[in-house]
Coordinates of N, CA, C and O in Angstrom, one line a residue:
M1 N -104.6 34.7 22.3 CA -103.9 36.2 22.8 C -105.4 37.0 23.2 O -105.9 37.3 22.1
L2 N -105.2 37.6 24.5 CA -106.9 37.8 24.9 C -105.8 39.2 25.4 O -105.6 39.5 26.2
D3 N -106.5 40.2 24.6 CA -106.2 41.5 25.1 C -106.9 42.0 26.2 O -106.1 42.3 27.3
V4 N -108.1 41.6 26.7 CA -108.5 42.3 27.6 C -109.7 40.8 28.7 O -110.4 40.6 27.5
L5 N -109.6 40.8 29.9 CA -110.3 40.6 30.6 C -111.5 40.9 31.8 O -110.7 41.5 32.5
V6 N -112.9 41.2 31.6 CA -113.6 42.3 32.6 C -113.6 41.0 33.3 O -114.9 39.4 33.6
V7 N -113.2 41.1 34.4 CA -114.4 40.6 35.9 C -115.5 41.7 36.6 O -115.2 42.5 37.0
D8 N -116.2 40.9 36.3 CA -117.8 41.6 37.0 C -118.6 40.5 37.7 O -119.5 40.4 36.2
R9 N -119.2 41.1 38.8 CA -120.5 40.0 38.2 C -121.9 39.8 38.1 O -122.8 39.3 37.8
D10 N -121.6 41.6 37.5 CA -122.9 42.2 37.3 C -122.6 42.0 35.1 O -122.2 43.1 35.3
L11 N -123.7 41.0 34.8 CA -123.2 40.4 33.7 C -124.0 41.1 32.3 O -123.7 41.8 31.5
R12 N -124.8 42.3 32.4 CA -125.8 43.5 31.7 C -124.5 44.2 31.6 O -124.7 44.9 31.1
S13 N -123.5 45.3 32.4 CA -122.2 45.8 33.2 C -120.9 45.6 32.1 O -120.5 45.5 31.2
A14 N -120.9 44.2 32.3 CA -119.5 43.6 31.3 C -119.8 43.5 30.3 O -118.9 44.2 29.6
R15 N -121.2 42.9 29.4 CA -121.6 43.3 28.3 C -121.2 44.4 27.6 O -121.0 44.4 26.5
A16 N -121.7 45.2 28.1 CA -121.9 46.7 28.2 C -120.2 47.0 28.1 O -119.9 47.2 26.3
V17 N -119.4 47.3 28.6 CA -117.7 46.7 27.8 C -117.2 46.0 27.0 O -117.0 46.5 26.3
I18 N -117.9 44.8 27.0 CA -116.9 44.5 26.2 C -117.1 44.1 24.7 O -116.9 43.8 24.0
S19 N -119.5 45.2 24.8 CA -119.2 45.5 23.4 C -118.6 46.0 23.0 O -118.4 47.0 22.0
R20 N -118.5 47.3 23.5 CA -117.4 48.2 23.2 C -116.3 47.9 23.3 O -115.9 48.4 22.0
L21 N -115.3 46.9 23.3 CA -114.4 46.9 23.9 C -114.2 46.0 21.6 O -113.0 46.4 21.5
N22 N -115.1 45.0 21.8 CA -115.3 44.2 20.2 C -114.8 45.5 19.8 O -114.8 45.2 17.9
G23 N -116.2 47.0 19.6 CA -116.4 47.6 18.2 C -115.4 48.4 18.1 O -114.5 49.4 17.3
W24 N -114.3 48.3 19.1 CA -112.7 48.9 19.2 C -111.6 47.5 18.2 O -110.5 48.1 18.3
A25 N -112.6 46.7 18.4 CA -110.8 45.7 17.2 C -110.8 44.9 18.9 O -109.5 44.4 18.2
Y26 N -110.6 44.9 20.1 CA -109.9 44.1 21.1 C -110.3 43.0 21.6 O -112.9 42.9 20.8
T27 N -109.9 41.5 21.5 CA -110.5 40.4 21.8 C -110.5 41.1 23.5 O -109.8 41.0 24.0
A28 N -111.9 39.8 24.2 CA -112.8 40.0 24.7 C -113.5 39.4 25.7 O -114.1 38.3 24.6
E29 N -113.2 38.8 26.7 CA -113.5 38.1 27.6 C -113.9 38.0 29.4 O -113.5 38.7 29.7
V30 N -116.5 37.8 28.9 CA -116.0 38.5 30.6 C -115.9 37.0 32.1 O -116.0 35.6 31.4
V31 N -115.7 37.2 32.4 CA -116.2 36.1 33.8 C -116.6 36.9 35.2 O -116.1 38.3 35.3
E32 N -116.4 36.2 35.7 CA -117.8 37.1 36.9 C -116.7 37.4 38.5 O -117.2 37.4 39.5
T33 N -116.0 35.4 38.3 CA -115.3 35.3 40.0 C -113.9 35.8 40.0 O -112.5 35.1 39.5
L34 N -113.5 36.5 40.8 CA -111.9 36.0 41.0 C -111.7 34.5 41.0 O -110.3 35.1 39.6
H35 N -111.9 33.4 41.0 CA -111.4 32.2 40.7 C -111.9 31.3 39.5 O -110.7 32.0 38.8
Q36 N -112.9 32.4 38.6 CA -113.2 32.3 36.4 C -111.8 32.9 36.7 O -111.2 32.8 35.5
A37 N -111.2 34.2 37.6 CA -110.1 34.9 36.5 C -108.8 34.5 36.4 O -108.2 34.6 35.5
I38 N -108.8 34.0 37.9 CA -107.8 33.1 38.2 C -107.2 32.1 36.4 O -106.2 32.1 36.5
E39 N -108.6 30.8 37.2 CA -108.2 30.0 35.6 C -107.9 30.8 34.3 O -107.4 29.8 33.4
T40 N -108.8 31.5 33.7 CA -108.9 32.2 32.1 C -107.5 32.6 31.9 O -106.8 32.8 31.2
L41 N -106.4 33.2 33.1 CA -105.8 33.9 33.1 C -104.5 32.3 32.8 O -103.3 33.1 31.9
S42 N -104.5 31.7 33.3 CA -104.0 30.2 33.6 C -104.0 29.8 32.0 O -102.0 29.4 31.5
L43 N -105.4 30.1 31.3 CA -105.1 29.1 30.5 C -104.6 30.5 29.3 O -104.7 29.3 27.6
K44 N -105.2 31.7 29.5 CA -105.5 32.2 28.2 C -103.5 33.9 28.1 O -104.1 34.0 29.4
D45 N -102.8 33.6 27.5 CA -102.5 36.1 27.6 C -103.0 36.2 27.7 O -103.4 37.0 26.9
C46 N -102.7 37.4 28.2 CA -103.8 38.8 28.8 C -103.1 39.3 28.8 O -102.0 39.8 29.9
R47 N -103.1 41.0 28.5 CA -102.3 42.4 28.4 C -103.1 42.8 29.3 O -102.5 43.4 30.8
I48 N -104.9 42.8 29.4 CA -105.3 44.1 31.3 C -106.1 43.4 31.1 O -107.2 42.3 30.6
V49 N -106.9 43.7 32.7 CA -108.0 43.7 32.9 C -108.8 43.9 33.7 O -108.3 45.0 34.4
I50 N -109.7 44.3 33.4 CA -110.7 45.4 34.0 C -111.1 44.3 35.4 O -111.7 43.6 34.8
L51 N -110.9 45.1 36.0 CA -111.4 44.3 37.0 C -113.1 45.3 38.0 O -112.3 46.8 38.5
A52 N -113.8 44.7 37.7 CA -115.4 46.0 38.7 C -115.1 45.8 40.2 O -114.4 44.5 41.1
V53 N -115.4 47.1 41.0 CA -115.3 47.0 42.2 C -116.6 47.6 42.4 O -116.7 49.0 42.2
Y54 N -117.2 47.2 43.1 CA -118.4 47.7 44.1 C -118.0 48.6 45.8 O -116.7 47.9 45.9
A55 N -118.9 49.4 46.0 CA -118.4 49.7 46.9 C -118.4 49.2 48.5 O -118.2 49.6 49.6
N56 N -120.0 48.4 48.4 CA -119.5 47.3 49.5 C -118.5 46.1 49.8 O -118.5 44.9 50.6
E57 N -118.0 46.2 48.9 CA -116.9 44.8 48.8 C -115.3 45.2 49.5 O -115.1 47.4 49.4
R58 N -114.7 44.6 50.2 CA -113.7 44.9 50.8 C -112.4 44.6 50.7 O -110.8 44.6 51.2
D59 N -112.8 42.8 49.4 CA -111.4 42.8 48.9 C -110.2 42.9 47.8 O -110.3 42.1 47.2
A60 N -111.1 43.9 47.6 CA -110.2 45.1 46.0 C -109.4 45.0 46.0 O -108.6 44.1 45.4
A61 N -108.2 44.8 47.2 CA -107.0 44.9 47.1 C -106.8 43.8 47.3 O -105.7 43.2 46.9
H62 N -107.2 42.6 48.0 CA -106.9 40.9 47.6 C -106.9 40.4 46.4 O -106.1 39.5 46.5
A63 N -108.1 40.9 45.8 CA -108.3 40.7 44.2 C -107.1 40.9 43.4 O -106.3 40.6 42.9
I64 N -107.0 41.9 43.3 CA -106.0 42.8 42.6 C -103.9 42.4 43.2 O -103.3 41.7 42.1
T65 N -104.6 41.6 44.3 CA -103.2 40.9 44.6 C -102.6 39.6 44.6 O -102.1 38.9 43.8
T66 N -103.9 39.3 44.6 CA -103.8 37.9 43.9 C -103.4 37.6 42.5 O -103.1 36.0 42.3
I67 N -104.4 38.3 41.7 CA -104.2 38.9 40.0 C -103.0 38.1 39.9 O -101.2 37.5 39.1
Y68 N -102.7 39.9 40.2 CA -100.9 39.5 40.1 C -99.8 38.9 40.8 O -99.0 38.5 39.7
Q69 N -99.7 38.3 41.8 CA -98.7 37.2 41.9 C -99.4 36.1 41.4 O -98.1 35.2 40.9
A70 N -100.4 35.3 40.2 CA -100.3 34.8 39.2 C -99.9 35.2 38.0 O -99.1 33.9 37.5
H71 N -100.2 36.2 38.1 CA -100.4 36.4 36.6 C -99.3 38.2 36.5 O -100.2 39.3 36.7
S72 N -98.3 38.4 36.6 CA -96.8 39.8 37.7 C -97.0 40.9 36.2 O -97.0 42.1 36.4
K73 N -97.6 40.2 34.1 CA -97.0 40.9 33.9 C -98.7 41.9 33.0 O -98.8 43.0 32.7
V74 N -99.3 41.1 33.5 CA -100.6 42.2 33.4 C -101.1 42.7 33.8 O -100.4 43.4 35.3
R75 N -101.9 44.2 33.5 CA -102.4 45.5 33.8 C -103.7 45.4 34.0 O -105.0 45.3 33.7
I76 N -104.1 45.8 35.4 CA -105.1 46.2 36.4 C -106.0 47.2 36.3 O -105.6 48.4 36.0
V77 N -107.0 47.5 35.5 CA -108.5 48.7 36.0 C -109.4 48.5 37.0 O -110.1 47.2 36.2
A78 N -108.9 49.0 37.6 CA -109.9 48.4 38.8 C -111.1 49.6 38.7 O -110.9 50.7 39.3

């Protein structure tokens, strides 16, 4: 089981989050795209998704809706 899935196109930022989560004994993985997140969630149980949202993005609500439709029990931090 995966504790946390980080969705962030900035891998340097995501690695910093992953490093912290691993230090707290969480199992964590990072993906860059919504498509990769949905694919990963279909293969692994996960409790929390950390979704990076950038100021110039208009699709954050769409991304959250898409994740919830595919996996309704996951919790999202955006």
